[in-house]
Amino acid sequence: MDIPTPWPSLDPSAVGALSSSLRGQLFHPGEHGYDDVRKVFNAMIDRRPAVIVRPADAEDICRTVSFARTNHLPVSVKGGSHNVAGSAVIDRGLMLDCSGMKKIRVDAERRVAVAGAGALLADLDRATQTGGLATPLGVVSVTGIAGLTLGGGIGWLNGKHGLACDNVLAANIVTSDGGLLKVSADEHADLFWAIRGGGGNFGVVTSFTYRLHPVGPVLAGGFLFPAERTREVLRFYPEFAASCPDELSMSASLGRDDSGNPVLSVGVCWSGEHGGADSALRPLRDLGPAVDIVAPTDYCELQSAHDAGFPQGQNHYWKSSFFTEFTDDAIDILLHFAAELPSPASGIGMQQMHGAAARVDTAATAFPHRRSQIELLILCQWADPAETERNVGWARALFEALQPFAVRGVYVNDLGDEGEDRVKAAYGANYDSLSAAKAKYDPTNLFRSNQNIRPAP
Ligand SMILES: Cc1cc2nc3c(=O)[nH]c(=O)nc-3n(C[C@H](O)[C@H](O)[C@H](O)COP(=O)(O)OP(=O)(O)OC[C@H]3O[C@@H](n4cnc5c(N)ncnc54)[C@H](O)[C@@H]3O)c2cc1C
């Protein structure tokens, strides 16, 4: 059973005692800094925690979790704050802002990196690339490694090296009893399994140990197709994405040109020997792109190439689903809605999942969506709150229209606040095992500000 939430009857002397026991900082409502720390990436989210703690180290986290448990305060955890549902911040609970814990150690010889849970993708990529190494992460460098990894982590290296969570070798995690556990294939293997796809349901990760791979300058860039080819390229894209070599990863985006016509661009990253790229990219070039820019690119440069498209302070509303093909009827819908895009920064993203990421057994980690497929993300982004209804309405209508063509499931990291059925669809066949792990490691659901897994009865 969930613990109840008693705020505002929090004992000030207990909060004071916690504050003086910490090496990090504690913020009360109304205090200088409180409003900055509670802000998350999605400007639609405006929540007020009873207390915010910014820990300096794992011991601070242990103390804070014990305090939260004793005082019946549900806990939210902030890594990079990018989650679209805004689950990093909680009303009337305790928010743990891990952004101060960014320490990274790279052992280039063993090809391993240990990263503090507050690191952003850019921090980890920069540290690993000094040795010509990298671990698979996402494609926008200011995203947090923690939320991304715990939910899966789809990016440019997923075809060759799997998801971010597939490359976690170990983690340190503070569970709901305030104890710090090291988890790996040999220690607390059920918890190690659960945090690779089960999100932040099981405790506060203080650090991750990642496997690294040699990743040199990649061949990266993209193709923009003329509007009259949009239908043809859409039909071709899922099939090609499922059959292309592991070294090729793609992410397409359907938008609208200045005349209002739907247009498709396909971003690519080739992470193999450069000589192999030409034949791999030939099928895309045969479709006659109007723009074809693919060039040797520094990996960190590629990782931050999309950052400018996602400025801070914007409102976001997203809907995610998976597709293995686009039928003519589905394409009709996509083209119709793309022509009516509600804001210039919005779009329909089509991130490919394939290769090594798709070959992992469904039950091997908690991330269940193991097949070659496209994650279709309806992504609305706008500045003016007066535009909210139009953007949300458009995204919902497109999502509903496409559902008959989608395969079951949703990517947990791109899920909004969408109800129990969608949460279950996100964890898929692994839900019951996750629920058993939740009952063992967080029986009172202290960590419930997430795509929440109910503890098994
Ligand atoms: C602009 C943008 C680009 C993105 N690109 C990609 C992409 O390329 N690939 C991809 O796979 N996803 C991508 N995402 C989605 C991203 O993976 C999720 O939003 C993810 O939750 C972000 O992690 P975070 O740490 O920044 O988020 P936060 O909002 O800080 O945290 C999200 C949740 O993660 C959990 N969490 C965070 N830190 C901890 C911790 N230390 N211990 C335990 N639980 C924790 C908590 O449950 C928290 O509520 C993108 C999102 C955005 C906004």
Short mmCIF file of N, CA and C in Angstrom, two decimals, residues 145-276:
data_model
loop_
_atom_site.label_atom_id
_atom_site.label_comp_id
_atom_site.label_asym_id
_atom_site.label_seq_id
_atom_site.Cartn_x
_atom_site.Cartn_y
_atom_site.Cartn_z
N ILE A 145 21.92 11.41 -18.13
CA ILE A 145 22.22 9.99 -18.38
C ILE A 145 21.30 9.09 -17.54
N ALA A 146 20.87 9.57 -16.36
CA ALA A 146 20.17 8.68 -15.43
C ALA A 146 18.79 8.29 -15.96
N GLY A 147 17.94 9.30 -16.20
CA GLY A 147 16.61 8.98 -16.70
C GLY A 147 16.69 8.22 -18.01
N LEU A 148 17.56 8.68 -18.90
CA LEU A 148 17.70 8.04 -20.22
C LEU A 148 18.08 6.57 -20.08
N THR A 149 19.09 6.29 -19.26
CA THR A 149 19.58 4.92 -19.14
C THR A 149 18.56 4.02 -18.43
N LEU A 150 17.93 4.53 -17.38
CA LEU A 150 17.00 3.70 -16.60
C LEU A 150 15.78 3.27 -17.43
N GLY A 151 15.42 4.11 -18.43
CA GLY A 151 14.26 3.77 -19.26
C GLY A 151 14.64 3.06 -20.55
N GLY A 152 15.91 2.94 -20.86
CA GLY A 152 16.34 2.27 -22.12
C GLY A 152 17.50 3.02 -22.73
N GLY A 153 17.19 4.10 -23.47
CA GLY A 153 18.25 4.93 -24.06
C GLY A 153 18.51 4.58 -25.51
N ILE A 154 17.77 5.24 -26.41
CA ILE A 154 17.89 4.97 -27.85
C ILE A 154 18.69 6.10 -28.49
N GLY A 155 19.72 5.74 -29.24
CA GLY A 155 20.52 6.78 -29.89
C GLY A 155 21.28 6.25 -31.08
N TRP A 156 22.27 7.03 -31.51
CA TRP A 156 22.97 6.75 -32.77
C TRP A 156 23.76 5.44 -32.75
N LEU A 157 24.05 4.89 -31.59
CA LEU A 157 24.86 3.66 -31.56
C LEU A 157 24.03 2.41 -31.26
N ASN A 158 22.68 2.53 -31.25
CA ASN A 158 21.89 1.37 -30.81
C ASN A 158 21.98 0.18 -31.76
N GLY A 159 22.16 0.45 -33.04
CA GLY A 159 22.27 -0.66 -33.99
C GLY A 159 23.55 -1.47 -33.78
N LYS A 160 24.63 -0.78 -33.47
CA LYS A 160 25.92 -1.46 -33.35
C LYS A 160 26.16 -1.97 -31.93
N HIS A 161 25.76 -1.19 -30.93
CA HIS A 161 26.15 -1.54 -29.55
C HIS A 161 24.98 -1.66 -28.58
N GLY A 162 23.75 -1.56 -29.04
CA GLY A 162 22.60 -1.72 -28.15
C GLY A 162 22.16 -0.41 -27.52
N LEU A 163 21.21 -0.53 -26.60
CA LEU A 163 20.68 0.65 -25.91
C LEU A 163 21.65 1.06 -24.80
N ALA A 164 21.43 2.23 -24.24
CA ALA A 164 22.24 2.66 -23.09
C ALA A 164 22.14 1.63 -21.97
N CYS A 165 20.93 1.15 -21.69
CA CYS A 165 20.77 0.21 -20.56
C CYS A 165 21.46 -1.12 -20.83
N ASP A 166 21.65 -1.47 -22.10
CA ASP A 166 22.33 -2.73 -22.42
C ASP A 166 23.83 -2.65 -22.12
N ASN A 167 24.32 -1.45 -21.93
CA ASN A 167 25.75 -1.26 -21.69
C ASN A 167 26.08 -0.92 -20.24
N VAL A 168 25.07 -1.05 -19.38
CA VAL A 168 25.32 -0.85 -17.95
C VAL A 168 25.88 -2.16 -17.38
N LEU A 169 27.04 -2.05 -16.75
CA LEU A 169 27.67 -3.23 -16.15
C LEU A 169 27.36 -3.34 -14.67
N ALA A 170 27.12 -2.20 -14.05
CA ALA A 170 26.82 -2.17 -12.61
C ALA A 170 26.27 -0.80 -12.27
N ALA A 171 25.65 -0.70 -11.10
CA ALA A 171 25.18 0.61 -10.62
C ALA A 171 25.18 0.59 -9.11
N ASN A 172 25.27 1.77 -8.51
CA ASN A 172 25.06 1.90 -7.07
C ASN A 172 23.70 2.56 -6.88
N ILE A 173 22.93 2.01 -5.98
CA ILE A 173 21.55 2.50 -5.85
C ILE A 173 21.12 2.51 -4.37
N VAL A 174 20.48 3.61 -3.98
CA VAL A 174 19.93 3.72 -2.63
C VAL A 174 18.46 3.29 -2.70
N THR A 175 18.13 2.25 -1.98
CA THR A 175 16.75 1.76 -2.03
C THR A 175 15.91 2.39 -0.91
N SER A 176 14.63 2.03 -0.84
CA SER A 176 13.70 2.77 0.01
C SER A 176 14.01 2.64 1.50
N ASP A 177 14.84 1.66 1.90
CA ASP A 177 15.21 1.57 3.32
C ASP A 177 16.41 2.46 3.64
N GLY A 178 16.89 3.20 2.66
CA GLY A 178 18.01 4.11 2.89
C GLY A 178 19.38 3.45 2.77
N GLY A 179 19.41 2.19 2.37
CA GLY A 179 20.68 1.46 2.22
C GLY A 179 21.22 1.60 0.80
N LEU A 180 22.56 1.56 0.69
CA LEU A 180 23.21 1.67 -0.63
C LEU A 180 23.62 0.28 -1.10
N LEU A 181 23.14 -0.10 -2.28
CA LEU A 181 23.46 -1.42 -2.83
C LEU A 181 24.28 -1.26 -4.10
N LYS A 182 25.24 -2.17 -4.28
CA LYS A 182 25.90 -2.27 -5.58
C LYS A 182 25.19 -3.37 -6.35
N VAL A 183 24.71 -3.08 -7.53
CA VAL A 183 23.99 -4.10 -8.30
C VAL A 183 24.73 -4.39 -9.60
N SER A 184 24.75 -5.67 -9.96
CA SER A 184 25.40 -6.10 -11.20
C SER A 184 24.83 -7.48 -11.53
N ALA A 185 25.38 -8.12 -12.55
CA ALA A 185 24.90 -9.47 -12.88
C ALA A 185 25.14 -10.43 -11.72
N ASP A 186 26.11 -10.12 -10.85
CA ASP A 186 26.44 -11.03 -9.73
C ASP A 186 25.88 -10.59 -8.38
N GLU A 187 25.47 -9.36 -8.27
CA GLU A 187 24.99 -8.86 -6.97
C GLU A 187 23.60 -8.24 -7.16
N HIS A 188 22.65 -8.72 -6.37
CA HIS A 188 21.26 -8.23 -6.47
C HIS A 188 20.83 -8.23 -7.95
N ALA A 189 20.95 -9.39 -8.55
CA ALA A 189 20.73 -9.48 -10.01
C ALA A 189 19.29 -9.09 -10.39
N ASP A 190 18.34 -9.34 -9.49
CA ASP A 190 16.95 -8.96 -9.83
C ASP A 190 16.80 -7.44 -9.91
N LEU A 191 17.51 -6.73 -9.04
CA LEU A 191 17.44 -5.27 -9.08
C LEU A 191 18.24 -4.72 -10.27
N PHE A 192 19.36 -5.37 -10.55
CA PHE A 192 20.16 -4.98 -11.73
C PHE A 192 19.31 -5.13 -12.99
N TRP A 193 18.55 -6.23 -13.04
CA TRP A 193 17.66 -6.45 -14.19
C TRP A 193 16.61 -5.33 -14.27
N ALA A 194 16.00 -5.02 -13.11
CA ALA A 194 14.86 -4.09 -13.09
C ALA A 194 15.24 -2.67 -13.48
N ILE A 195 16.46 -2.24 -13.13
CA ILE A 195 16.82 -0.84 -13.44
C ILE A 195 17.25 -0.67 -14.89
N ARG A 196 17.31 -1.75 -15.64
CA ARG A 196 17.65 -1.61 -17.05
C ARG A 196 16.37 -1.64 -17.88
N GLY A 197 15.57 -0.59 -17.74
CA GLY A 197 14.30 -0.46 -18.47
C GLY A 197 13.13 -0.13 -17.56
N GLY A 198 13.29 -0.38 -16.26
CA GLY A 198 12.18 -0.16 -15.32
C GLY A 198 12.11 1.25 -14.76
N GLY A 199 12.96 2.16 -15.25
CA GLY A 199 12.91 3.55 -14.83
C GLY A 199 13.33 3.73 -13.38
N GLY A 200 12.88 4.83 -12.80
CA GLY A 200 13.33 5.21 -11.44
C GLY A 200 12.48 4.63 -10.34
N ASN A 201 11.87 3.48 -10.59
CA ASN A 201 10.92 2.89 -9.63
C ASN A 201 11.56 2.27 -8.40
N PHE A 202 12.86 1.99 -8.44
CA PHE A 202 13.42 1.07 -7.44
C PHE A 202 14.38 1.73 -6.45
N GLY A 203 14.65 3.00 -6.64
CA GLY A 203 15.56 3.68 -5.74
C GLY A 203 16.28 4.79 -6.46
N VAL A 204 17.27 5.35 -5.80
CA VAL A 204 18.03 6.46 -6.38
C VAL A 204 19.39 5.94 -6.80
N VAL A 205 19.63 5.92 -8.09
CA VAL A 205 20.95 5.49 -8.57
C VAL A 205 21.94 6.61 -8.29
N THR A 206 23.06 6.26 -7.70
CA THR A 206 24.07 7.29 -7.43
C THR A 206 25.14 7.29 -8.52
N SER A 207 25.41 6.11 -9.11
CA SER A 207 26.37 6.07 -10.24
C SER A 207 26.11 4.83 -11.10
N PHE A 208 26.48 4.96 -12.35
CA PHE A 208 26.39 3.85 -13.31
C PHE A 208 27.80 3.48 -13.78
N THR A 209 28.03 2.19 -13.98
CA THR A 209 29.26 1.74 -14.64
C THR A 209 28.88 1.27 -16.05
N TYR A 210 29.48 1.89 -17.05
CA TYR A 210 29.14 1.59 -18.45
C TYR A 210 30.28 0.87 -19.17
N ARG A 211 29.90 0.00 -20.07
CA ARG A 211 30.86 -0.59 -21.02
C ARG A 211 31.10 0.44 -22.13
N LEU A 212 32.35 0.58 -22.54
CA LEU A 212 32.69 1.54 -23.60
C LEU A 212 33.13 0.82 -24.87
N HIS A 213 32.99 1.51 -25.98
CA HIS A 213 33.38 0.95 -27.29
C HIS A 213 34.22 1.98 -28.03
N PRO A 214 35.13 1.52 -28.85
CA PRO A 214 35.85 2.49 -29.69
C PRO A 214 34.87 3.16 -30.66
N VAL A 215 34.80 4.48 -30.61
CA VAL A 215 33.94 5.22 -31.54
C VAL A 215 34.75 6.41 -32.03
N GLY A 216 35.19 6.32 -33.27
CA GLY A 216 36.02 7.40 -33.84
C GLY A 216 35.13 8.44 -34.47
N PRO A 217 35.68 9.32 -35.27
CA PRO A 217 34.80 10.21 -36.03
C PRO A 217 33.83 9.34 -36.83
N VAL A 218 32.57 9.71 -36.81
CA VAL A 218 31.57 8.92 -37.53
C VAL A 218 31.24 9.64 -38.84
N LEU A 219 30.53 8.96 -39.72
CA LEU A 219 30.00 9.66 -40.90
C LEU A 219 28.57 10.02 -40.56
N ALA A 220 28.28 11.30 -40.55
CA ALA A 220 26.95 11.71 -40.09
C ALA A 220 26.43 12.86 -40.92
N GLY A 221 25.13 13.01 -40.89
CA GLY A 221 24.49 14.10 -41.62
C GLY A 221 23.07 13.71 -41.93
N GLY A 222 22.61 14.06 -43.13
CA GLY A 222 21.23 13.72 -43.41
C GLY A 222 20.83 13.99 -44.84
N PHE A 223 19.64 13.54 -45.13
CA PHE A 223 19.05 13.71 -46.46
C PHE A 223 17.71 14.42 -46.30
N LEU A 224 17.47 15.37 -47.19
CA LEU A 224 16.14 16.01 -47.21
C LEU A 224 15.52 15.68 -48.56
N PHE A 225 14.33 15.13 -48.51
CA PHE A 225 13.71 14.68 -49.76
C PHE A 225 12.71 15.72 -50.27
N PRO A 226 12.59 15.86 -51.60
CA PRO A 226 11.63 16.82 -52.13
C PRO A 226 10.21 16.41 -51.73
N ALA A 227 9.35 17.40 -51.58
CA ALA A 227 7.99 17.15 -51.06
C ALA A 227 7.27 16.07 -51.88
N GLU A 228 7.50 16.02 -53.18
CA GLU A 228 6.76 15.04 -54.00
C GLU A 228 7.20 13.60 -53.73
N ARG A 229 8.31 13.45 -53.02
CA ARG A 229 8.78 12.08 -52.71
C ARG A 229 8.40 11.63 -51.30
N THR A 230 7.74 12.49 -50.53
CA THR A 230 7.52 12.19 -49.12
C THR A 230 6.81 10.85 -48.93
N ARG A 231 5.75 10.64 -49.72
CA ARG A 231 4.98 9.40 -49.56
C ARG A 231 5.85 8.16 -49.82
N GLU A 232 6.62 8.23 -50.91
CA GLU A 232 7.46 7.10 -51.30
C GLU A 232 8.52 6.80 -50.22
N VAL A 233 9.14 7.86 -49.71
CA VAL A 233 10.20 7.66 -48.71
C VAL A 233 9.60 7.12 -47.40
N LEU A 234 8.43 7.61 -47.05
CA LEU A 234 7.77 7.10 -45.83
C LEU A 234 7.49 5.60 -45.94
N ARG A 235 7.06 5.18 -47.11
CA ARG A 235 6.75 3.75 -47.32
C ARG A 235 8.03 2.91 -47.20
N PHE A 236 9.12 3.47 -47.72
CA PHE A 236 10.39 2.76 -47.79
C PHE A 236 11.10 2.69 -46.42
N TYR A 237 10.95 3.75 -45.62
CA TYR A 237 11.80 3.96 -44.44
C TYR A 237 11.75 2.82 -43.41
N PRO A 238 10.58 2.35 -42.95
CA PRO A 238 10.59 1.31 -41.90
C PRO A 238 11.24 0.02 -42.38
N GLU A 239 11.00 -0.35 -43.63
CA GLU A 239 11.55 -1.60 -44.14
C GLU A 239 13.08 -1.49 -44.26
N PHE A 240 13.54 -0.37 -44.76
CA PHE A 240 14.98 -0.15 -44.87
C PHE A 240 15.62 -0.10 -43.49
N ALA A 241 14.93 0.56 -42.55
CA ALA A 241 15.48 0.71 -41.19
C ALA A 241 15.64 -0.66 -40.53
N ALA A 242 14.77 -1.60 -40.88
CA ALA A 242 14.84 -2.93 -40.26
C ALA A 242 15.91 -3.81 -40.90
N SER A 243 16.31 -3.47 -42.13
CA SER A 243 17.22 -4.38 -42.84
C SER A 243 18.61 -3.80 -43.07
N CYS A 244 18.84 -2.55 -42.70
CA CYS A 244 20.14 -1.93 -42.98
C CYS A 244 21.20 -2.49 -42.02
N PRO A 245 22.49 -2.30 -42.32
CA PRO A 245 23.53 -2.81 -41.43
C PRO A 245 23.46 -2.17 -40.04
N ASP A 246 23.97 -2.92 -39.05
CA ASP A 246 23.96 -2.42 -37.67
C ASP A 246 24.68 -1.07 -37.53
N GLU A 247 25.69 -0.86 -38.36
CA GLU A 247 26.51 0.36 -38.22
C GLU A 247 25.74 1.62 -38.63
N LEU A 248 24.63 1.44 -39.34
CA LEU A 248 23.85 2.61 -39.78
C LEU A 248 22.70 2.84 -38.82
N SER A 249 22.63 4.02 -38.23
CA SER A 249 21.46 4.37 -37.43
C SER A 249 20.81 5.60 -38.03
N MET A 250 19.49 5.62 -37.95
CA MET A 250 18.75 6.70 -38.62
C MET A 250 17.66 7.26 -37.71
N SER A 251 17.35 8.50 -37.97
CA SER A 251 16.24 9.14 -37.28
C SER A 251 15.59 10.08 -38.28
N ALA A 252 14.34 9.81 -38.63
CA ALA A 252 13.67 10.64 -39.64
C ALA A 252 12.76 11.65 -38.96
N SER A 253 12.45 12.69 -39.69
CA SER A 253 11.56 13.70 -39.13
C SER A 253 10.63 14.20 -40.22
N LEU A 254 9.33 14.12 -39.92
CA LEU A 254 8.33 14.59 -40.87
C LEU A 254 7.84 15.96 -40.41
N GLY A 255 8.01 16.93 -41.31
CA GLY A 255 7.57 18.28 -40.99
C GLY A 255 6.87 18.89 -42.19
N ARG A 256 7.01 20.20 -42.34
CA ARG A 256 6.28 20.91 -43.38
C ARG A 256 7.19 21.96 -43.99
N ASP A 257 7.17 22.11 -45.30
CA ASP A 257 8.02 23.16 -45.89
C ASP A 257 7.28 24.50 -45.88
N ASP A 258 7.93 25.53 -46.42
CA ASP A 258 7.35 26.88 -46.35
C ASP A 258 6.01 26.98 -47.06
N SER A 259 5.79 26.09 -48.03
CA SER A 259 4.51 26.14 -48.75
C SER A 259 3.46 25.27 -48.07
N GLY A 260 3.81 24.66 -46.95
CA GLY A 260 2.83 23.84 -46.23
C GLY A 260 2.82 22.39 -46.68
N ASN A 261 3.77 21.98 -47.53
CA ASN A 261 3.80 20.59 -47.99
C ASN A 261 4.57 19.72 -47.00
N PRO A 262 4.08 18.50 -46.73
CA PRO A 262 4.83 17.60 -45.84
C PRO A 262 6.17 17.20 -46.46
N VAL A 263 7.22 17.31 -45.66
CA VAL A 263 8.56 16.90 -46.15
C VAL A 263 9.24 16.02 -45.11
N LEU A 264 10.05 15.10 -45.62
CA LEU A 264 10.72 14.15 -44.73
C LEU A 264 12.24 14.34 -44.83
N SER A 265 12.87 14.41 -43.68
CA SER A 265 14.35 14.39 -43.65
C SER A 265 14.76 13.12 -42.91
N VAL A 266 15.89 12.57 -43.30
CA VAL A 266 16.41 11.37 -42.63
C VAL A 266 17.82 11.67 -42.15
N GLY A 267 18.00 11.73 -40.84
CA GLY A 267 19.33 11.91 -40.26
C GLY A 267 20.01 10.56 -40.17
N VAL A 268 21.32 10.53 -40.43
CA VAL A 268 22.05 9.25 -40.41
C VAL A 268 23.34 9.36 -39.61
N CYS A 269 23.73 8.23 -39.05
CA CYS A 269 25.07 8.11 -38.44
C CYS A 269 25.61 6.74 -38.83
N TRP A 270 26.76 6.75 -39.49
CA TRP A 270 27.43 5.50 -39.84
C TRP A 270 28.63 5.35 -38.91
N SER A 271 28.59 4.29 -38.07
CA SER A 271 29.65 4.17 -37.06
C SER A 271 30.63 3.04 -37.39
N GLY A 272 30.59 2.55 -38.64
CA GLY A 272 31.53 1.50 -39.05
C GLY A 272 32.72 2.11 -39.78
N GLU A 273 33.50 1.22 -40.42
CA GLU A 273 34.60 1.69 -41.28
C GLU A 273 34.00 2.61 -42.34
N HIS A 274 34.64 3.76 -42.57
CA HIS A 274 34.01 4.74 -43.46
C HIS A 274 33.77 4.21 -44.88
N GLY A 275 34.66 3.28 -45.30
CA GLY A 275 34.52 2.74 -46.65
C GLY A 275 33.21 1.99 -46.88
N GLY A 276 32.58 1.54 -45.81
CA GLY A 276 31.34 0.76 -45.96
C GLY A 276 30.08 1.61 -46.09
#
